[in-house]
XYZ file of C-alpha atoms in Angstrom:
734
model
C 49.945 14.046 11.072
C 50.646 13.687 14.799
C 48.043 15.744 16.275
C 46.675 14.902 19.635
C 43.179 15.677 18.598
C 40.672 16.767 21.416
C 37.152 16.198 19.713
C 34.342 18.559 20.325
C 31.818 17.120 17.722
C 28.095 17.770 18.038
C 26.682 18.906 21.273
C 24.485 16.019 21.108
C 27.363 13.643 21.032
C 28.974 15.316 23.910
C 25.768 15.184 26.056
C 25.394 11.365 25.025
C 29.155 10.745 26.281
C 29.485 12.975 29.211
C 25.947 13.022 30.873
C 25.711 9.235 31.063
C 22.713 9.687 29.706
C 19.647 9.430 29.626
C 16.238 9.476 29.685
C 13.373 8.790 27.701
C 10.506 6.200 26.979
C 6.959 5.061 27.027
C 4.529 2.638 28.040
C 2.552 2.971 31.370
C -0.117 0.907 32.994
C -3.658 1.988 33.403
C -4.183 4.546 36.077
C -6.548 3.102 38.931
C -8.164 4.702 41.778
C -6.711 8.200 41.277
C -7.275 10.387 44.244
C -7.759 14.143 43.666
C -6.432 16.375 46.191
C -6.108 20.268 46.572
C -3.293 21.323 44.114
C -2.865 17.962 42.396
C -3.783 16.957 38.946
C -5.671 13.535 38.633
C -4.242 11.353 35.968
C -6.515 10.091 33.347
C -6.345 6.349 32.728
C -3.925 5.328 29.814
C -4.184 2.280 27.797
C -2.106 -0.819 29.010
C 0.950 -1.587 27.223
C 1.448 -4.455 24.571
C 2.699 -7.863 26.097
C 6.349 -8.513 25.585
C 7.160 -10.220 22.390
C 6.622 -13.964 22.946
C 9.230 -15.101 20.142
C 12.117 -14.108 22.306
C 14.235 -16.876 23.631
C 17.427 -16.659 25.803
C 19.694 -16.476 22.802
C 18.246 -13.260 21.524
C 19.948 -10.743 23.920
C 23.253 -8.907 23.175
C 26.344 -10.351 24.458
C 29.727 -9.040 24.868
C 32.154 -10.653 22.459
C 35.414 -9.006 23.673
C 36.942 -5.985 25.750
C 40.357 -4.576 24.116
C 42.440 -2.197 26.205
C 43.781 0.394 23.567
C 44.459 3.742 25.453
C 46.531 5.200 28.047
C 44.967 6.713 31.188
C 43.195 10.167 30.610
C 42.595 9.279 26.747
C 39.361 8.615 25.270
C 38.321 6.441 22.149
C 37.024 9.112 19.288
C 35.911 7.170 16.263
C 35.370 3.654 14.762
C 35.009 2.081 11.377
C 34.494 -1.572 10.806
C 36.119 -3.067 7.679
C 34.373 -6.085 6.840
C 36.201 -6.620 3.746
C 39.529 -6.486 5.265
C 38.452 -8.006 8.372
C 39.690 -5.105 10.543
C 38.475 -2.468 13.001
C 39.899 1.052 12.786
C 39.732 3.152 15.962
C 41.151 6.594 16.589
C 41.640 8.028 20.013
C 42.395 11.585 21.630
C 46.027 10.705 22.350
C 46.578 11.028 18.668
C 46.618 7.465 17.492
C 45.010 5.206 14.969
C 44.633 1.599 16.072
C 44.199 -1.056 13.641
C 42.649 -4.370 14.966
C 42.050 -7.621 13.744
C 38.166 -8.019 13.622
C 37.978 -11.544 14.736
C 40.295 -11.678 17.674
C 40.760 -8.206 18.602
C 44.360 -8.438 18.555
C 46.214 -5.083 17.440
C 47.629 -5.115 14.064
C 49.067 -1.569 14.192
C 49.232 1.907 15.832
C 49.764 4.740 13.583
C 50.288 8.496 14.525
C 46.969 9.832 13.136
C 43.660 10.568 14.710
C 40.476 12.150 14.100
C 37.105 11.199 12.463
C 37.044 8.248 10.015
C 35.491 7.575 6.780
C 35.958 4.363 5.220
C 35.702 3.545 1.436
C 35.764 -0.267 1.246
C 35.404 -0.087 -2.625
C 38.578 1.572 -3.246
C 40.324 0.247 -0.042
C 40.951 3.697 1.320
C 40.623 5.249 4.752
C 40.210 8.830 5.559
C 41.236 10.358 8.714
C 40.071 13.959 9.271
C 40.691 16.402 12.333
C 36.809 17.349 12.576
C 36.563 20.057 15.012
C 39.471 18.565 17.000
C 42.097 20.918 18.647
C 45.400 20.636 16.849
C 48.716 21.517 18.153
C 49.898 24.978 17.811
C 51.191 25.722 14.179
C 49.918 22.492 12.810
C 47.681 22.982 9.477
C 44.509 20.803 9.454
C 44.688 18.187 6.764
C 42.909 14.971 5.975
C 45.173 11.875 5.885
C 44.558 9.165 3.228
C 45.437 5.643 4.163
C 45.621 2.482 2.059
C 43.774 -0.192 3.767
C 45.615 -2.981 2.298
C 49.206 -1.862 3.108
C 48.260 0.605 5.833
C 50.442 3.160 4.262
C 49.678 6.933 4.170
C 49.153 7.656 0.443
C 48.583 11.484 0.540
C 47.023 14.227 2.491
C 44.454 16.818 1.502
C 45.710 20.046 2.978
C 43.641 22.820 4.862
C 40.918 20.379 5.558
C 38.953 19.173 8.606
C 35.996 17.223 6.787
C 35.763 14.948 3.762
C 32.916 13.495 2.018
C 33.049 10.876 -0.513
C 31.548 10.037 -3.963
C 32.276 6.389 -4.126
C 30.844 5.813 -7.731
C 32.664 8.718 -9.112
C 35.735 8.281 -6.935
C 35.626 11.955 -5.979
C 36.484 13.633 -2.753
C 35.048 17.002 -1.346
C 36.821 18.520 1.665
C 36.095 21.462 3.706
C 36.055 23.216 7.176
C 33.504 24.514 9.495
C 32.647 28.133 9.620
C 32.818 29.856 13.073
C 31.324 33.220 13.861
C 34.090 35.944 14.325
C 36.792 33.628 12.821
C 38.678 33.909 9.494
C 36.627 32.612 6.658
C 38.319 29.026 5.808
C 38.963 27.905 2.337
C 36.369 27.132 -0.130
C 34.935 23.387 -0.628
C 37.492 21.380 -2.717
C 36.969 18.729 -4.994
C 39.682 15.866 -5.706
C 40.291 12.938 -7.768
C 39.861 9.862 -5.642
C 42.570 7.846 -7.399
C 45.313 10.506 -7.811
C 44.284 12.714 -5.109
C 44.641 15.682 -7.632
C 42.405 18.855 -7.114
C 39.626 19.175 -9.731
C 38.745 22.632 -8.680
C 36.774 24.330 -5.806
C 33.195 25.449 -5.085
C 33.020 29.045 -4.116
C 31.597 28.397 -0.690
C 33.295 27.245 2.643
C 31.755 24.791 4.753
C 31.412 20.964 5.693
C 30.685 18.953 2.350
C 27.940 16.075 2.442
C 27.669 14.341 -0.722
C 24.267 13.122 -2.107
C 24.726 10.032 -4.432
C 20.817 10.059 -5.052
C 21.238 13.326 -7.014
C 24.980 13.673 -7.714
C 24.671 16.865 -5.522
C 26.767 18.313 -2.980
C 25.274 19.826 0.441
C 27.546 22.474 2.105
C 26.829 23.275 5.814
C 27.849 26.724 6.612
C 25.254 27.840 9.347
C 22.669 27.053 6.782
C 22.709 24.172 4.081
C 23.708 25.253 0.611
C 23.361 22.890 -2.359
C 25.978 22.761 -5.188
C 26.801 21.153 -8.353
C 29.883 19.085 -8.140
C 30.165 18.829 -11.913
C 29.983 22.646 -12.555
C 31.766 23.504 -9.284
C 28.654 26.085 -8.565
C 26.465 26.853 -5.810
C 22.812 26.094 -6.920
C 20.494 26.938 -4.034
C 19.803 26.478 -0.325
C 17.522 24.269 2.169
C 16.929 26.536 4.906
C 16.581 30.323 3.538
C 15.133 31.431 6.933
C 18.720 30.925 8.437
C 20.432 32.883 5.786
C 18.222 36.044 6.362
C 18.574 36.255 10.202
C 19.564 39.629 11.206
C 22.451 38.823 13.357
C 23.956 35.470 12.468
C 26.039 33.986 15.082
C 24.071 35.761 17.865
C 23.084 34.010 21.054
C 19.657 32.753 20.374
C 20.240 32.470 16.616
C 19.909 29.044 14.796
C 22.678 27.475 13.013
C 23.223 24.427 11.198
C 25.637 22.199 13.197
C 25.629 18.610 11.342
C 24.005 17.139 8.376
C 23.809 13.361 7.775
C 22.783 11.517 4.731
C 20.972 8.084 4.968
C 20.465 7.059 1.156
C 19.078 3.502 2.207
C 16.287 5.842 4.064
C 16.018 8.388 1.197
C 16.530 11.085 4.117
C 18.693 14.010 4.639
C 18.848 14.836 8.413
C 20.011 18.341 9.523
C 20.764 19.010 13.213
C 19.900 22.770 13.758
C 20.931 24.245 17.085
C 20.361 27.358 18.839
C 23.699 29.415 19.410
C 23.794 29.714 23.308
C 26.031 30.476 26.183
C 27.803 27.735 28.285
C 24.662 27.033 30.275
C 22.895 25.721 27.220
C 20.044 26.711 24.951
C 17.162 25.080 26.777
C 14.773 22.942 24.715
C 16.656 21.601 21.698
C 14.537 21.629 18.463
C 14.256 18.396 16.503
C 16.199 17.865 13.450
C 14.994 19.114 10.063
C 14.263 16.213 7.633
C 14.353 16.312 3.880
C 13.478 13.564 0.980
C 16.850 13.193 -0.277
C 15.639 12.757 -3.866
C 13.405 15.657 -4.064
C 14.788 17.844 -1.187
C 11.324 18.489 0.011
C 10.883 19.201 3.694
C 9.294 16.329 5.762
C 7.564 16.593 8.793
C 8.959 14.378 11.521
C 6.280 14.347 13.779
C 3.355 14.084 11.439
C 5.046 11.369 9.238
C 6.723 9.667 12.190
C 10.128 9.567 10.729
C 12.915 7.863 12.308
C 14.767 9.750 15.124
C 18.418 10.599 15.075
C 20.157 8.443 17.497
C 23.596 10.222 18.476
C 26.699 8.367 19.116
C 30.113 8.954 20.450
C 31.632 8.539 17.046
C 31.165 10.606 13.848
C 28.204 8.881 12.385
C 24.892 8.649 14.251
C 22.030 6.148 13.659
C 18.453 6.520 12.689
C 16.209 4.805 15.489
C 14.009 2.356 13.372
C 10.546 1.960 13.981
C 9.663 -1.489 16.078
C 6.127 -2.999 15.718
C 4.774 0.138 14.245
C 6.165 2.192 16.933
C 8.666 5.383 16.666
C 10.824 6.385 19.401
C 11.689 10.157 19.585
C 13.941 11.644 22.177
C 13.853 15.209 23.438
C 16.653 16.951 25.303
C 16.802 20.092 27.474
C 19.924 21.637 28.619
C 20.250 24.902 30.629
C 22.426 24.435 33.398
C 20.638 21.176 34.162
C 19.746 18.172 31.587
C 16.353 16.769 31.013
C 15.525 13.912 28.865
C 12.064 12.567 27.565
C 11.214 9.727 25.456
C 7.942 9.920 23.430
C 6.452 7.072 21.527
C 4.530 7.824 18.697
C 2.236 5.466 16.374
C 2.703 5.037 12.495
C 0.619 8.284 12.134
C 2.605 10.282 14.373
C 0.155 10.199 17.467
C 1.689 10.025 20.906
C 1.178 6.666 22.561
C 3.211 7.255 25.487
C 6.337 8.836 27.031
C 8.959 8.506 29.715
C 11.046 10.670 31.858
C 14.581 9.503 33.103
C 15.639 6.911 30.490
C 18.075 7.124 27.471
C 18.042 4.914 24.559
C 21.432 4.610 22.722
C 20.420 1.878 20.393
C 17.041 0.074 18.854
C 17.208 -3.218 17.278
C 14.037 -3.845 15.186
C 14.409 -7.494 14.828
C 14.664 -8.336 18.598
C 12.362 -5.417 19.723
C 15.037 -4.402 22.093
C 16.962 -1.276 23.029
C 19.979 -0.757 25.063
C 20.315 2.320 27.387
C 23.317 4.309 28.507
C 23.578 2.255 31.682
C 23.762 -1.011 29.772
C 20.260 -2.088 30.363
C 18.816 -4.166 27.513
C 14.943 -3.088 27.438
C 12.252 -4.893 26.182
C 10.393 -2.413 24.059
C 6.882 -3.838 24.348
C 7.157 -3.168 28.327
C 9.793 -0.782 28.705
C 11.359 -3.225 31.254
C 15.037 -4.296 31.539
C 15.425 -7.702 30.395
C 19.268 -8.323 30.398
C 22.385 -6.316 30.850
C 25.692 -5.342 28.905
C 28.479 -3.427 30.365
C 27.861 0.381 30.190
C 29.128 1.882 26.945
C 28.959 4.881 24.514
C 28.220 3.531 21.272
C 30.971 4.448 18.405
C 29.536 2.406 15.417
C 27.233 -0.218 14.490
C 27.825 -2.517 11.590
C 24.276 -3.797 10.156
C 25.895 -6.628 8.133
C 27.702 -8.186 10.827
C 25.228 -7.078 13.651
C 27.948 -5.911 15.780
C 27.998 -2.963 18.228
C 31.176 -1.262 19.287
C 31.457 1.231 22.137
C 33.734 2.726 24.544
C 33.445 1.780 28.233
C 31.602 4.576 30.198
C 32.732 6.032 33.501
C 33.065 3.115 36.051
C 33.420 3.739 39.743
C 35.157 0.445 39.722
C 37.773 1.505 37.120
C 41.224 2.189 38.580
C 42.617 5.618 38.232
C 45.470 4.169 36.018
C 42.915 2.755 33.494
C 41.838 4.264 30.374
C 38.698 3.619 28.231
C 38.349 0.289 26.778
C 36.796 -0.671 23.367
C 33.993 -3.182 23.644
C 32.673 -5.512 20.842
C 29.107 -6.752 21.095
C 26.977 -8.951 19.144
C 23.687 -7.306 19.049
C 21.952 -10.802 19.674
C 22.717 -14.433 20.371
C 23.631 -14.146 23.982
C 21.879 -15.476 27.337
C 20.253 -13.233 30.031
C 22.854 -11.371 32.035
C 21.894 -9.976 35.348
C 25.035 -8.578 36.904
C 27.869 -10.073 38.996
C 27.542 -11.982 42.093
C 28.180 -10.251 45.670
C 31.721 -9.409 46.585
C 33.232 -9.460 50.006
C 35.436 -6.515 50.497
C 35.887 -3.728 52.832
C 34.060 -0.525 52.498
C 35.819 1.657 49.945
C 37.430 5.122 51.108
C 34.564 6.990 49.783
C 31.469 8.960 51.525
C 28.926 6.780 53.541
C 25.800 8.480 52.216
C 23.073 6.162 53.792
C 22.888 3.645 56.547
C 19.877 1.219 57.057
C 19.915 -1.565 59.540
C 17.699 -4.572 58.912
C 14.322 -4.466 60.618
C 15.086 -7.857 61.989
C 18.478 -6.613 63.048
C 17.849 -7.918 66.751
C 18.384 -11.432 65.035
C 20.429 -11.111 61.874
C 22.682 -8.189 62.865
C 22.224 -7.021 59.140
C 23.010 -3.421 58.016
C 23.058 -2.040 54.638
C 25.379 1.049 53.679
C 25.176 3.082 50.555
C 28.742 4.329 49.520
C 30.212 6.853 47.077
C 28.532 6.788 43.978
C 25.469 4.631 44.913
C 27.342 1.476 45.791
C 25.252 -0.790 48.151
C 27.157 -2.611 50.879
C 25.635 -5.288 53.298
C 27.020 -6.168 56.673
C 25.703 -9.275 58.412
C 27.834 -8.735 61.487
C 27.016 -5.461 62.635
C 29.489 -3.553 60.446
C 32.535 -5.626 61.168
C 33.014 -7.029 57.456
C 31.089 -6.042 54.400
C 29.874 -7.436 51.025
C 29.376 -5.276 47.975
C 25.872 -6.136 46.383
C 25.679 -6.156 42.653
C 23.191 -8.765 40.957
C 21.887 -6.351 38.529
C 21.576 -3.410 40.987
C 22.036 0.079 39.390
C 25.494 1.382 39.660
C 27.305 4.611 38.360
C 28.778 7.894 39.499
C 26.242 10.206 41.060
C 23.749 7.430 41.862
C 21.167 8.474 44.548
C 19.723 5.133 46.115
C 16.924 4.603 48.392
C 16.216 1.395 50.283
C 12.909 -0.126 51.666
C 12.336 -3.077 53.598
C 9.651 -5.474 53.787
C 8.141 -5.381 57.291
C 8.470 -9.110 57.433
C 12.210 -8.969 56.099
C 13.082 -11.518 58.670
C 10.969 -14.206 56.768
C 10.789 -12.940 53.455
C 14.166 -11.312 52.839
C 12.550 -8.903 50.585
C 13.821 -5.159 50.127
C 13.309 -2.697 47.373
C 15.655 -0.079 46.098
C 15.106 3.018 43.728
C 17.256 5.897 42.500
C 18.296 8.527 39.920
C 21.466 10.560 38.927
C 20.789 13.843 38.705
C 17.795 15.217 36.635
C 18.581 13.271 33.529
C 18.690 9.615 34.554
C 16.165 7.423 36.326
C 16.766 3.904 37.825
C 13.125 3.070 38.558
C 12.487 0.412 41.407
C 14.335 -2.794 41.793
C 13.513 -5.890 44.183
C 15.428 -8.447 45.883
C 13.970 -11.433 47.448
C 17.256 -13.032 48.972
C 18.629 -10.288 51.240
C 20.259 -8.326 48.290
C 21.998 -10.836 46.313
C 19.976 -10.757 43.260
C 17.728 -7.919 41.968
C 14.825 -7.620 39.500
C 13.748 -4.380 37.822
C 10.083 -3.406 38.439
C 9.485 -0.703 35.878
C 6.164 -1.937 34.249
C 3.868 1.150 34.082
C 6.261 3.404 36.211
C 6.266 6.351 33.622
C 8.604 8.474 35.747
C 12.122 6.645 36.621
C 13.470 9.277 38.871
C 12.171 7.678 42.028
C 13.399 9.112 45.172
C 11.429 7.314 47.968
C 9.517 4.238 48.523
C 7.096 3.066 51.197
C 5.804 -0.395 51.883
C 2.291 -1.270 53.446
C 2.503 -2.487 57.184
C 0.638 -5.384 56.127
C 2.851 -5.957 52.694
C 3.068 -9.815 53.070
C -0.582 -9.768 52.938
C -1.721 -6.918 50.588
C 1.627 -6.446 48.660
C 1.027 -2.727 48.438
C 3.802 -0.338 47.978
C 3.977 3.169 46.798
C 6.933 4.902 44.772
C 7.324 8.717 44.800
C 9.170 10.123 41.617
C 10.157 13.283 40.218
C 9.513 14.168 36.338
C 10.107 16.828 33.860
C 7.831 16.695 30.803
C 9.298 18.814 27.971
C 6.490 18.933 25.102
C 4.346 20.245 26.575
C 6.166 21.618 29.611
C 5.098 20.236 32.829
C 7.270 19.754 35.986
C 6.685 18.228 39.584
C 6.361 14.805 41.366
C 4.141 11.881 40.812
C 2.916 8.997 43.334
C 2.744 5.596 41.820
C 1.179 2.548 43.475
C 1.406 -1.141 43.103
C -0.898 -3.912 44.577
C 1.193 -6.921 43.561
C 4.641 -6.196 44.957
C 5.921 -3.914 42.239
C 5.086 -6.021 39.292
C 2.885 -3.376 37.840
C 2.445 0.287 38.550
C -0.351 3.050 38.255
C 0.134 6.582 38.449
C -2.077 7.851 41.134
C -1.642 11.633 40.903
C 0.785 14.415 40.350
C 1.834 17.554 42.128
C 3.581 20.617 41.210
C 5.919 20.141 44.347
C 7.111 16.891 46.261
C 5.265 18.430 49.489
C 1.872 18.293 47.675
C 1.913 14.545 47.335
C 0.128 12.459 50.477
C 2.198 10.815 52.936
C 2.296 6.964 52.707
C -0.276 6.497 55.562
C -2.880 8.368 53.633
C -2.379 5.821 50.739
C -1.786 2.480 52.404
C -1.905 0.813 55.771
C 1.250 2.097 57.398
C 2.347 3.030 60.796
C 2.753 6.578 61.126
C 5.967 7.789 62.197
C 6.221 9.379 65.640
C 7.695 12.753 65.172
C 10.537 13.557 67.524
C 10.242 16.645 69.737
C 13.484 17.739 68.436
C 14.124 19.145 64.935
C 16.861 20.904 62.870
C 16.292 24.501 62.168
C 17.986 27.205 60.052
C 19.342 24.773 57.747
C 21.215 22.908 60.222
C 22.650 25.757 62.436
C 20.024 25.368 65.377
C 18.521 22.680 67.396
C 14.874 23.044 68.664
C 12.893 21.038 71.079
C 9.159 20.924 72.233
C 7.798 20.006 75.680
C 4.269 20.412 74.223
C 3.978 17.862 71.517
C 5.088 20.505 69.022
C 2.666 23.081 69.779
C 5.736 25.589 70.742
C 9.448 25.304 69.994
C 12.594 26.379 72.203
C 16.127 26.663 70.816
C 18.113 24.084 72.569
C 21.478 25.138 74.211
C 23.672 23.138 71.947
C 25.263 24.782 69.126
C 27.536 23.338 66.410
C 30.906 24.804 66.243
C 31.641 27.598 64.005
C 31.645 26.756 60.372
C 29.923 23.513 60.861
C 26.269 22.241 60.558
C 23.953 19.684 62.195
C 23.417 16.941 59.901
C 21.167 14.261 61.134
C 18.819 13.253 64.153
C 18.090 9.853 65.244
C 16.024 8.847 68.288
C 16.185 5.715 70.637
C 14.218 2.568 68.862
C 11.305 2.967 71.293
C 11.179 6.711 71.297
C 9.217 8.724 72.957
C 9.049 6.048 75.888
C 12.943 6.356 75.897
C 13.311 10.047 75.173
C 17.188 9.740 74.189
C 17.810 11.840 70.888
C 21.212 11.788 69.007
C 22.234 14.474 66.537
C 25.213 14.410 64.192
C 27.262 17.290 63.275
C 30.106 17.708 60.609
C 32.686 16.604 62.894
C 30.719 15.681 66.210
C 28.009 13.366 67.719
C 25.815 14.359 70.636
C 23.284 12.808 72.850
C 20.350 14.188 74.871
C 18.802 11.883 77.538
C 15.662 14.062 77.994
C 14.285 14.941 74.473
C 16.503 17.474 73.484
C 16.929 19.753 76.718
C 20.324 18.782 77.696
C 23.147 17.554 75.727
C 26.655 15.870 75.953
C 29.143 14.721 73.492
C 29.399 10.849 72.745
C 32.201 9.659 74.788
C 34.004 7.756 72.287
C 37.713 8.885 71.399
C 37.468 7.193 67.919
C 34.979 10.007 67.122
C 36.813 12.728 68.729
C 39.684 12.440 66.465
C 40.837 15.550 64.316
C 38.385 15.888 61.725
C 38.131 17.890 58.495
C 36.030 17.917 55.137
C 37.858 14.733 54.124
C 36.698 12.741 56.718
C 33.780 14.453 58.462
C 30.537 12.623 59.374
C 27.878 11.684 57.064
C 24.954 9.703 58.227
C 23.521 8.406 61.321
C 21.247 5.469 62.248
C 19.974 3.416 65.173
C 19.217 -0.237 65.073
C 16.127 -2.052 66.804
C 16.536 -3.108 70.577
C 18.528 -6.406 71.048
C 17.349 -8.870 73.370
C 19.061 -7.577 76.328
C 17.587 -4.342 75.842
C 20.562 -2.546 74.214
C 20.774 -1.173 70.690
C 23.572 -0.012 68.255
C 24.157 3.401 66.899
C 25.776 3.629 63.332
C 27.950 6.363 62.121
C 29.596 6.851 58.808
C 32.072 9.272 57.318
C 33.322 10.836 54.028
C 36.256 8.710 54.198
C 34.413 5.358 54.284
C 34.690 4.903 58.203
C 31.853 2.860 59.614
C 31.327 2.702 63.485
C 28.851 0.499 65.310
C 28.301 2.064 68.921
C 26.859 0.045 71.562
C 23.993 1.807 73.852
C 23.319 -0.267 77.065
C 20.206 0.502 79.036
């Protein structure tokens, strides 16, 4: 079988892999000093979270054991099984290969022309490679490949099959295919002798087989769940009769069984039931259906606090174990956008807390830690990152060896010529990891999305730039040379990063960063006390992690007050808006002050903390950047400026002289131009610099504009960035 399989798998697995996902969690600090305002909902106090586990030592954190480069550019890792008996790792990829690795060293032992989902039978030393839902080359018939794990030889094929399930004790095999609405009905489920691979018969029902050793019974997934007797080869009943009686099976909005997973050690059958939807997504995903695997009685996952299903990038999901009496349950919404929540329940199923903007991919009950899609190691008692591993999508976990296996996630630092790599991690035994050190390097040829000079720029000539997918750079020589800041700072494609400086930055070197990725992933708040070299997460009590703005008290060095503004979407019950958090201890603890249905409904910083109210310029952008307006009466009335952007372009940003309005100079940045007004927006002239006047298009248009504080000689600097990673420091003399 030489198929190049492009897996589809369950939608949950795809979301986990490609939406970088995630979001969900719990625990928050007590709300103190709520300030009700019109249109806002005061937030009731919530109990303080438990203290972090005190028995953790620096050796209890996950650690990376090895990274193995396996696939060519454009290919992805598909599935994995760990064979402790043979000391091997089996990995398939989407380029059509099965890789066999030595488990101890990671060295490749073989590469075979088979690909798909893997099922390992260590007892009989067999490995089964099944196409699953993968796309096969034209004309190729789906078949399950059967490998001998001692010789790595192909010993047979099971034709017209995409899925296989094993009866290890009886050494029987069951094969089948998924049913699709409007498609030809596939063959019935077939039964084979595991030793000879000879057919024993078939059960008169097509679908995906799942064998239950606790009852010597077969489940057949075919939009619903049928039960069958594998000895008599008969269908005996069904678990979800309501799905069988839908008037129009396969219609948009109808429910259908997608996958079923048996966990004998937990006595659970977990069935994923998904709404059939168009490409935009179905909205809120219903929770899986749970059944007692011995009695087949339906179970209530909420009332009985059953473990949640953790999707993986491989074919076998995990159960999320309870930790210190708490159950972690994740909710998912997909309808053109993706939202994620994490709810925390007690042993009786009562809600303790929840989080927006955080996704857990693995939970370890012994260390009381979880790992997120971004690679954060989370202390579950405080829901705060305590260490870090490389970002990965989990393929498999082996309990006996306590090993995690994952595929590297999208990495802005990865060369276009690199494919996904396999990561092997020990779930514990490593020291704290906070990220690499600062790296001197030029700005990359990516958009400069934000520019912020140091408050002490007149002395330190330091300026920060956010580039591309949220990478933060620092220059200490007015933009002539650059250093990429890491040290634990969030990274990743699509990251929106916001900086805020201590007013005494020149003395305390303290700055904060906050960010988010789209609607589904929050990064919380981070603090550096050494000018950006190292960063510490400040998440304690921060229920909403999609923070879009920060504000520090003008007396921060004395009162340690700061504010965080964050967006949130609560899925159960539905609630959407923005929240204002306040910290009185420099970000170590947060309390939720209030929420509002719109961001504009939250109070400005100067209403909440000692802050210098901004001086609004007498110039503003109008008509979504198509016009400029100026005022000569303090904003009572506005007039349209004579300056208009060239056809097809827009005004992007405004900046004023450092001591505006005493110096009424105003600057406006357009897609391809920079202009200056010496009189508060009444008259305008182009900035006289040939570097900025070069031919520009959407590849190298301008992106952001900023102004430094005044220097000792009375001059100041104007900073301009572009889509091509260009950065200019322009001198303005009095």
